[in-house]
Backbone as a ProteinNet text record, in pm:
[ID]
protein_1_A
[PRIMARY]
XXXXXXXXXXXXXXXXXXXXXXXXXXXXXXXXXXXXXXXXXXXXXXXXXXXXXXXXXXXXXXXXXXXXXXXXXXXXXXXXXXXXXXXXXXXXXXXXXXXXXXXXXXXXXXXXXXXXXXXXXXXXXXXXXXXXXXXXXXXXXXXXXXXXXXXXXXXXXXXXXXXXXXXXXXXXXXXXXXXXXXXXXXX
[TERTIARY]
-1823.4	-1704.4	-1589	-1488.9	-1354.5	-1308.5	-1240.1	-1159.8	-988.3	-903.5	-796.9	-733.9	-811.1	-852	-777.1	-684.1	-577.9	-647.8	-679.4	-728.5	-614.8	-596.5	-463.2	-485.5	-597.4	-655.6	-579.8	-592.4	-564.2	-412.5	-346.9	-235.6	-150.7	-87.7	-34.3	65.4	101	205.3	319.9	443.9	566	610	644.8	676.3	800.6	801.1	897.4	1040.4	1179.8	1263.2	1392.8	1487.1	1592.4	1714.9	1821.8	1970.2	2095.9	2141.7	2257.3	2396.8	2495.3	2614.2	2695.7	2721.9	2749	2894.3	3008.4	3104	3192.9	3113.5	3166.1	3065.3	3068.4	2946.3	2916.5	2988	2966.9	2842.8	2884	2743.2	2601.1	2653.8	2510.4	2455.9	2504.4	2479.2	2393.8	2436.9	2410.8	2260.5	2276.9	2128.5	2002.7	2059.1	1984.5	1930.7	1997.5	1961.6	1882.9	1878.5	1770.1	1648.8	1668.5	1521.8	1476.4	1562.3	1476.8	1432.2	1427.4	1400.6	1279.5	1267.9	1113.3	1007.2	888	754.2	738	743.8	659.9	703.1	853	908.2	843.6	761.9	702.7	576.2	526.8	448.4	448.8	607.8	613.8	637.8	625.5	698.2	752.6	896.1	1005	1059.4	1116.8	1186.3	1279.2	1398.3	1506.3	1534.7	1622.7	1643.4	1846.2	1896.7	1971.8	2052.4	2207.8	2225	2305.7	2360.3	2385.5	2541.7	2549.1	2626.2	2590.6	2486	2467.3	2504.1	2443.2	2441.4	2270.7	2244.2	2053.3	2125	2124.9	2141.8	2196.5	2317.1	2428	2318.6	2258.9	2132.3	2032	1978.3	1864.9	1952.6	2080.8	2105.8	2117.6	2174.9	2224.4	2107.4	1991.3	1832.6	1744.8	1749	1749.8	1781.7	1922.6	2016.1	1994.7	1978.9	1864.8	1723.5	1699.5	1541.3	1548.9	1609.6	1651	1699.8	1691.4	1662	1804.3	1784.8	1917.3	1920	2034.7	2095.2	2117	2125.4	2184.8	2133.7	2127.6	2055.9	2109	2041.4	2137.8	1967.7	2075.9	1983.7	1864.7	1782.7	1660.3	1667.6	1809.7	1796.7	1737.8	1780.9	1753.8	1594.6	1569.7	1446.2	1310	1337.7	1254	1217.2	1206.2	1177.7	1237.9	1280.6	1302.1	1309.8	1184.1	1088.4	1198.5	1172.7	1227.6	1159.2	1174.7	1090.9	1191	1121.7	1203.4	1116.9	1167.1	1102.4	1168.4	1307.1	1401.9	1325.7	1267.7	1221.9	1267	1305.5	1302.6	1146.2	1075.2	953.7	836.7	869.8	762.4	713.9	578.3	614.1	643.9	710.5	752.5	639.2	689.7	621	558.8	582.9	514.2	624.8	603.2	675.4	656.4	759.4	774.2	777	705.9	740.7	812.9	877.2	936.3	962.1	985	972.5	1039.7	1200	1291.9	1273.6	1226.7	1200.8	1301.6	1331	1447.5	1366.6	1329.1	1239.1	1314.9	1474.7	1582.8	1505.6	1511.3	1444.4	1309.9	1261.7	1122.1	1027	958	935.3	826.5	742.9	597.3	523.5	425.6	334	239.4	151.4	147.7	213	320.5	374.1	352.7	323.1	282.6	164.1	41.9	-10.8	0	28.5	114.1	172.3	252.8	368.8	306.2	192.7	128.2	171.8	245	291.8	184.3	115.1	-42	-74.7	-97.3	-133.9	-27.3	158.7	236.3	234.2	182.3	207.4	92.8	-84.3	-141.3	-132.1	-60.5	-12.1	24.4	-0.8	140.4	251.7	355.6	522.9	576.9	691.9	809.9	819.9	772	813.7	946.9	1045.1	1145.6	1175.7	1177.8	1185.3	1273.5	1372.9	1473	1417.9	1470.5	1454.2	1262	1221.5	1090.6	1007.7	1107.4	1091.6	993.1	1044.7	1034.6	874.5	803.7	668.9	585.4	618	568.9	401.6	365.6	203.7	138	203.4	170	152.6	257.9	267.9	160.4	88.7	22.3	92.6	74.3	88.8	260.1	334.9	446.8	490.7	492.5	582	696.6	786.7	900.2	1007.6	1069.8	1173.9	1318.6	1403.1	1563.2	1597.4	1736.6	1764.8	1924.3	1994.6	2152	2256.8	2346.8	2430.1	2542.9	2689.3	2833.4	2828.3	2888.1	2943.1	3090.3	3152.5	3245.9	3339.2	3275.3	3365.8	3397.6	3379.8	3373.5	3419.8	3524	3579.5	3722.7	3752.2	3860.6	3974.2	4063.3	4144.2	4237.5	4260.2	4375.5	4357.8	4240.3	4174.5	4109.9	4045.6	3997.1	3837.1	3813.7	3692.6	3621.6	3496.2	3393.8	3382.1	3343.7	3312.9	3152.7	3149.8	3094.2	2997.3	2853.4	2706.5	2685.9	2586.1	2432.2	2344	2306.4	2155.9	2025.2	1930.7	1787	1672.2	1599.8	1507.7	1377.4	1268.4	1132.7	1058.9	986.4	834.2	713.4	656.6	504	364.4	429	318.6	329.1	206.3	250.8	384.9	353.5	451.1	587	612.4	725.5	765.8	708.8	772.9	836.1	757	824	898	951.7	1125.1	1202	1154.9	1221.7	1258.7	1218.2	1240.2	1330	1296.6	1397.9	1518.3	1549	1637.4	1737.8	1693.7	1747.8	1812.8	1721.9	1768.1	1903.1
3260.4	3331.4	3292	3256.9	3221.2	3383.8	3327.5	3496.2	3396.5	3509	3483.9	3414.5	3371.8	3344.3	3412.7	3406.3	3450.7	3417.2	3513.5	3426	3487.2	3377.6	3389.7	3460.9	3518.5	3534.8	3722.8	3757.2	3867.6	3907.6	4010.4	4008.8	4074.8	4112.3	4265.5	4274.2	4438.2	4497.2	4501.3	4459.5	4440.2	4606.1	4672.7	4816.7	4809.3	4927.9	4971.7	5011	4943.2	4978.9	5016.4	5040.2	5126.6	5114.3	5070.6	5065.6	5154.2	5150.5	5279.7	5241.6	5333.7	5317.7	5433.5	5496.7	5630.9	5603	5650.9	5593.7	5724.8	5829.6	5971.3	6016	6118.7	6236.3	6318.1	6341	6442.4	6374.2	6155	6158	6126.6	6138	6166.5	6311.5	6407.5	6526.1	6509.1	6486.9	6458.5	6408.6	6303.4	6246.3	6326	6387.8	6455.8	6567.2	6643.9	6732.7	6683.7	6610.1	6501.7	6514.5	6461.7	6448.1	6570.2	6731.5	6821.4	6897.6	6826.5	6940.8	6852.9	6708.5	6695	6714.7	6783.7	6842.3	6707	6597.1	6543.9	6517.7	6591.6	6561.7	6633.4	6751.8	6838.6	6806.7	6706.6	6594.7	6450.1	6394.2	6303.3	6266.9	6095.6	6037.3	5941.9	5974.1	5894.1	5796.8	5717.2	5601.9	5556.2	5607.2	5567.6	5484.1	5328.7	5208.5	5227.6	5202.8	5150.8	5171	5052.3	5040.4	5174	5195.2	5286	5404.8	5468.7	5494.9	5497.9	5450.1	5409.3	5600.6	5691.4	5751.1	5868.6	5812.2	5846.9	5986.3	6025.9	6201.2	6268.5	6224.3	6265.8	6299.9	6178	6232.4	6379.8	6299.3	6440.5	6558.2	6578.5	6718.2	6752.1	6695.4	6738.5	6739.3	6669.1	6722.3	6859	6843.9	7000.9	7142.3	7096.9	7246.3	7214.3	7114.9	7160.7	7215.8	7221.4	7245.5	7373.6	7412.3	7567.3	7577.5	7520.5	7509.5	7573	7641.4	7755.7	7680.5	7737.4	7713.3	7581.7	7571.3	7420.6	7344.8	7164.7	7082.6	6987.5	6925.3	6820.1	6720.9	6624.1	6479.3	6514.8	6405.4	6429.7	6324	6264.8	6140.4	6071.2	6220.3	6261.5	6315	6383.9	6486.3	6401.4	6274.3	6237.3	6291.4	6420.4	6465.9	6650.6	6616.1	6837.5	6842.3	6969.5	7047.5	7138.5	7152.5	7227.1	7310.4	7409.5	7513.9	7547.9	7563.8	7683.3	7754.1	7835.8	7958.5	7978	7890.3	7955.7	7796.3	7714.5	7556.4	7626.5	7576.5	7658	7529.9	7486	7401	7475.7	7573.4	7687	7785.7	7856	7991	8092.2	8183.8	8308.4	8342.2	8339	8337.2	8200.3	8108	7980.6	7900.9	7851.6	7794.2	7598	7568.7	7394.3	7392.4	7292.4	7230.9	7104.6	7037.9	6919.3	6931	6752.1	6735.6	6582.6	6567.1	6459.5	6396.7	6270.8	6204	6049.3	6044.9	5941.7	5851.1	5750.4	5646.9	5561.9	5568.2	5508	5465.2	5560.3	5521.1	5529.4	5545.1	5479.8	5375	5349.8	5222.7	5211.6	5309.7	5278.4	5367.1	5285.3	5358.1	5440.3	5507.7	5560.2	5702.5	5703.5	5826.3	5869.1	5832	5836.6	5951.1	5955.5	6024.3	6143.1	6141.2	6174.9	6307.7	6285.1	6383.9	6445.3	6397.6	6463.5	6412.8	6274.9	6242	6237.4	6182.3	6174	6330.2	6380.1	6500.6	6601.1	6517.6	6583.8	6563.8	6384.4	6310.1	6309.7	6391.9	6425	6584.3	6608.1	6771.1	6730.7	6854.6	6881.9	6854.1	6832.7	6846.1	6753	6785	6634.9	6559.8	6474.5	6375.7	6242.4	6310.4	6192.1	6156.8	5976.6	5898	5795.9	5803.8	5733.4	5653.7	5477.6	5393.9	5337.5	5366.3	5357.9	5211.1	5144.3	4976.9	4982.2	5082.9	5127.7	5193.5	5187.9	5265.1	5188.9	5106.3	5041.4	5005.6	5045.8	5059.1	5166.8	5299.2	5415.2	5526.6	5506.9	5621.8	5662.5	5556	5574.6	5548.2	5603	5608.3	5608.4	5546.5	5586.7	5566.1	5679.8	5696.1	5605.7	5636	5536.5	5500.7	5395.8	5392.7	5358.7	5422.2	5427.6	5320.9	5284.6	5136.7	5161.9	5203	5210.9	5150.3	5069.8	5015.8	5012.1	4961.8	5005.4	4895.5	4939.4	4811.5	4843.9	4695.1	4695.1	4667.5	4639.6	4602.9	4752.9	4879.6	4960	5077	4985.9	5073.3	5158.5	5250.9	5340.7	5294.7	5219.1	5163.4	5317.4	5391.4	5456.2	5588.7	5636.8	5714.6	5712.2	5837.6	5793.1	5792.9	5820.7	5830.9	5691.7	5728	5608.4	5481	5373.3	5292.8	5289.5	5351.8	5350.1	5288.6	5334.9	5273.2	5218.9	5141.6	5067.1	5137.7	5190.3	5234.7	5219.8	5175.5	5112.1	5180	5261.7	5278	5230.2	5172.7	5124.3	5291.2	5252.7	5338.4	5264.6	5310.7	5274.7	5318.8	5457.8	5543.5	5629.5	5670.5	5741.5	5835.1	5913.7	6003.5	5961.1	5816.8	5778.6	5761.4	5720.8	5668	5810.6	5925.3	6018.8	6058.1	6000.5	6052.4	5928.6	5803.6	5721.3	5784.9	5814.1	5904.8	5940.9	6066.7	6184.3	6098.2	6012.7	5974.9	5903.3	5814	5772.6	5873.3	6011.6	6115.9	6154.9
-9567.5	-9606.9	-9514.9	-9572.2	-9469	-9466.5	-9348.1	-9293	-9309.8	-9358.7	-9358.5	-9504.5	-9581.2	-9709.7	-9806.2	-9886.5	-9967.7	-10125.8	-10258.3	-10368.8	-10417.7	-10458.6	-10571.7	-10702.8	-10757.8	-10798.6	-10804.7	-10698.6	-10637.3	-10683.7	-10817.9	-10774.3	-10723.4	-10596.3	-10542.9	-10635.4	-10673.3	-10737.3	-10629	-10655.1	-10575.3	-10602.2	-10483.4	-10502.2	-10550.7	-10675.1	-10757.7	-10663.7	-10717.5	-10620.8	-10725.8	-10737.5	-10805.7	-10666.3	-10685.4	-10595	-10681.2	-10576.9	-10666.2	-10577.6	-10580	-10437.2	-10466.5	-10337	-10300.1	-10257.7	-10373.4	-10323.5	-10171.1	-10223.8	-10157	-10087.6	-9980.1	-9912.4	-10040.1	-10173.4	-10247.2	-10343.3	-10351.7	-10397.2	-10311.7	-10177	-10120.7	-10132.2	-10133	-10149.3	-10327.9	-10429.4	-10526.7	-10542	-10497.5	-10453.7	-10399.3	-10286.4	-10202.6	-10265.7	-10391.5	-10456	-10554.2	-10632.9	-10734.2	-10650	-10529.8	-10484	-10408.2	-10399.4	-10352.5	-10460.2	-10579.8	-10729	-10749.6	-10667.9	-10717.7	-10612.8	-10704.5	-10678.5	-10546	-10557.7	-10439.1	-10293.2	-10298.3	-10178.5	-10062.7	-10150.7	-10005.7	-9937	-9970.3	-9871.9	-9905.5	-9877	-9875.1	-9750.1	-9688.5	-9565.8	-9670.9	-9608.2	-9651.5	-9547.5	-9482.6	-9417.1	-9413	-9323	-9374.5	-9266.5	-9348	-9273.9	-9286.4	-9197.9	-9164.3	-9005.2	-9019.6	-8882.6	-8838.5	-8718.3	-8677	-8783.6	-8794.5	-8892.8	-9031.4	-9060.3	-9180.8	-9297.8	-9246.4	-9296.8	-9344.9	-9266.4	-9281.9	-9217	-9096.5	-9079.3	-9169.6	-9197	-9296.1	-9441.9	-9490.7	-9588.8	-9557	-9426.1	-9431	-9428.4	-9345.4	-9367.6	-9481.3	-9592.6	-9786.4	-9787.9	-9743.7	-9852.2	-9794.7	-9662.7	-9559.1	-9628.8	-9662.7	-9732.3	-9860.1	-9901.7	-10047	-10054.1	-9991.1	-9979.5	-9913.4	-9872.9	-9814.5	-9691.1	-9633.8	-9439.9	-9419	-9320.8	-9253.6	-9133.2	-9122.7	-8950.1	-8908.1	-8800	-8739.4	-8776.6	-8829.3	-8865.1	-8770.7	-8672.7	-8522.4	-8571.2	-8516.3	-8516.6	-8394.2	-8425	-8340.6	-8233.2	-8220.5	-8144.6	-7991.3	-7917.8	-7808.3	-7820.3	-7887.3	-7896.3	-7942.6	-8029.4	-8082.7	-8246.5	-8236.3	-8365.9	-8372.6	-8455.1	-8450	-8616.4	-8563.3	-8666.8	-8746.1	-8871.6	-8948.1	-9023.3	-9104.6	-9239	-9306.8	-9431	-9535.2	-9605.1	-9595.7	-9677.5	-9812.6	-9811.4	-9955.1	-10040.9	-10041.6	-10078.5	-10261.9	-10334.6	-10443.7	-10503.5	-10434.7	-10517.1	-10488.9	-10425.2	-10354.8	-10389	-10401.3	-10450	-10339.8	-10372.5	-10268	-10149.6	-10036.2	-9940.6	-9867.2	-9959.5	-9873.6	-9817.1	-9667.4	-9598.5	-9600.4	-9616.5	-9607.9	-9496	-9430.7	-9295.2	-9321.7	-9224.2	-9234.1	-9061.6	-9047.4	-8983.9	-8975	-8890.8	-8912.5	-8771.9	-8747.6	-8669	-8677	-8522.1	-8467.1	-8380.9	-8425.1	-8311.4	-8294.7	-8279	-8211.8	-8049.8	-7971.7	-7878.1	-7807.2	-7889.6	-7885.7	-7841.4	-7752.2	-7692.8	-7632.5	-7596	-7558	-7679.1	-7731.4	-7855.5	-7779.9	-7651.2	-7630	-7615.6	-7619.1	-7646	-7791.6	-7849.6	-7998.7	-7965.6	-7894.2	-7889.6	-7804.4	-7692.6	-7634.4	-7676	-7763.5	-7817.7	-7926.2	-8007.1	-8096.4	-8243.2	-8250.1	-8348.7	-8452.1	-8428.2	-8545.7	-8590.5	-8508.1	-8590.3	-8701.8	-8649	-8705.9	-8841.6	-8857.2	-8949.7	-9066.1	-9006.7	-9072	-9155.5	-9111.9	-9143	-9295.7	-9361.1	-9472.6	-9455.2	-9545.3	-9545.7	-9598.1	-9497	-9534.7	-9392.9	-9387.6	-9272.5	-9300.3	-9250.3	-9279.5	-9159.6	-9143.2	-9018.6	-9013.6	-8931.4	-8895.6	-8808.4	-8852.2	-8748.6	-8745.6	-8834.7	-8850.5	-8815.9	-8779.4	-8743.8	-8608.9	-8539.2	-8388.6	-8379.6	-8489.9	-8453.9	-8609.2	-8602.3	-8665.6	-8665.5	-8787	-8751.2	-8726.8	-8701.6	-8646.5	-8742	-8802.8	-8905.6	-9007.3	-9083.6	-9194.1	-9256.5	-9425.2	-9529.5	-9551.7	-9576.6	-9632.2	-9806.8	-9830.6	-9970	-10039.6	-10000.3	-10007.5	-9885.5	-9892.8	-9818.8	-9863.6	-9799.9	-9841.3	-9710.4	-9798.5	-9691.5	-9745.1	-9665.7	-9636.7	-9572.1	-9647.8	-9577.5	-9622.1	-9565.8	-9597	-9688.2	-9845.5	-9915.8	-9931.5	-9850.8	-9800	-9940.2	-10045.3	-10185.9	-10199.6	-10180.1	-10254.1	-10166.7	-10046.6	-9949.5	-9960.3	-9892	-9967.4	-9846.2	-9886.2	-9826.7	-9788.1	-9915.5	-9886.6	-9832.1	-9754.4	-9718.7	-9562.9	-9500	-9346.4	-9417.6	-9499.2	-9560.3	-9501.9	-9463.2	-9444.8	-9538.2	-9546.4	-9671.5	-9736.2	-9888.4	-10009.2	-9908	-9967.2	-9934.5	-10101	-10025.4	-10126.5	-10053.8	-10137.5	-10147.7	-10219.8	-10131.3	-10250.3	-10201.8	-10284.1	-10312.5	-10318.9	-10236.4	-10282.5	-10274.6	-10397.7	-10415.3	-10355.6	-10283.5	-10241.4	-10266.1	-10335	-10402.2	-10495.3	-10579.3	-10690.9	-10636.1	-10503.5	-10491.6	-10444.4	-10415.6	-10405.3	-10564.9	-10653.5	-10759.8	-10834.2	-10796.3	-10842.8	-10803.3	-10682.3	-10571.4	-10633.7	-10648.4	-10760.5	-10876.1	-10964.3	-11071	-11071.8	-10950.9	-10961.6	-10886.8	-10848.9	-10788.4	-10897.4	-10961	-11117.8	-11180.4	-11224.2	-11332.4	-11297.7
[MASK]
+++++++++++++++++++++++++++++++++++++++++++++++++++++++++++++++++++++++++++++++++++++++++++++++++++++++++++++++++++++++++++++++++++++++++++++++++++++++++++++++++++++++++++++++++++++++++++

């Protein structure tokens, strides 16, 4: 038997992907609400790629306050990760609490701390695990759902405004339950 051996034979499915462009915060908010009305966001890991600014916090908070979450929503940049719940989730029934859990592996740099900090067990838990910068722990995570990939398209910038410039935004599904945040992300 050769090791390393590729049969062509074999054919992988290229994960399902869908792009869009957010010319306002009102249609990231938009977005963010599509995907807290679907059933699989409450144990999904999602991935969000881009460069600094891109707009990934600015997301999780519109999907946060969709999903119910009260009170302050601050980046995890410093912290590594800060834990969230809702009790208002409207995908919930009364009385059951969402966990989530928004993670920044901006600075991130020894994978020992991975255990360490208890990341594995956060990541085997229930919820929502959404991870910024996910390049940075690469290999660690498990399973991911889908990933969002954000960047400024500069064709679609508001000259006459202080407003930021219009994103591209793309979508891959990696699993049934990403394809259904695909979905809902389309509708």
């Amino acid at each position: 038997m050769q090791t390393g051996f590729h049969d062509p034979r074999i054919v992988e499915t290229p994960p399902a992907a869908w792009s869009t462009q957010w010319a306002t915060e009102a249609d990231t908010a938009a977005f963010a609400q599509r995907l807290a009305a679907c059933p699989a966001i409450v144990r999904a890991t999602l991935v969000l790629h881009g460069d600094l600014g891109a707009g990934k916090t600015t997301l999780v908070r519109h999907l946060l306050r969709a999903l119910g979450v009260q009170g302050r929503i601050k980046s995890p940049t410093y912290a590594v990760v800060e834990p969230h719940s809702s009790t208002a989730c409207p995908l919930l029934q009364p009385g059951e609490t969402l966990s989530i859990w928004h993670f920044d592996f901006y600075r991130f740099t020894d994978p020992r701390e991975w255990e360490d900090a208890g990341f594995r067990e956060l990541f085997a838990s229930p919820g929502l695990k959404l991870v910024e910068w996910p390049e940075r722990a690469t290999g660690l995570m498990g399973v991911v759902d889908a990933e969002l990939t954000l960047s400024p398209d500069h064709d679609m910038a508001h000259p006459d405004t202080a407003e930021a410039p219009a994103r591209r935004v793309t979508l891959l599904a990696h699993t049934p339950a990403g394809q259904q945040l695909l979905e809902a992300a389309r509708s």
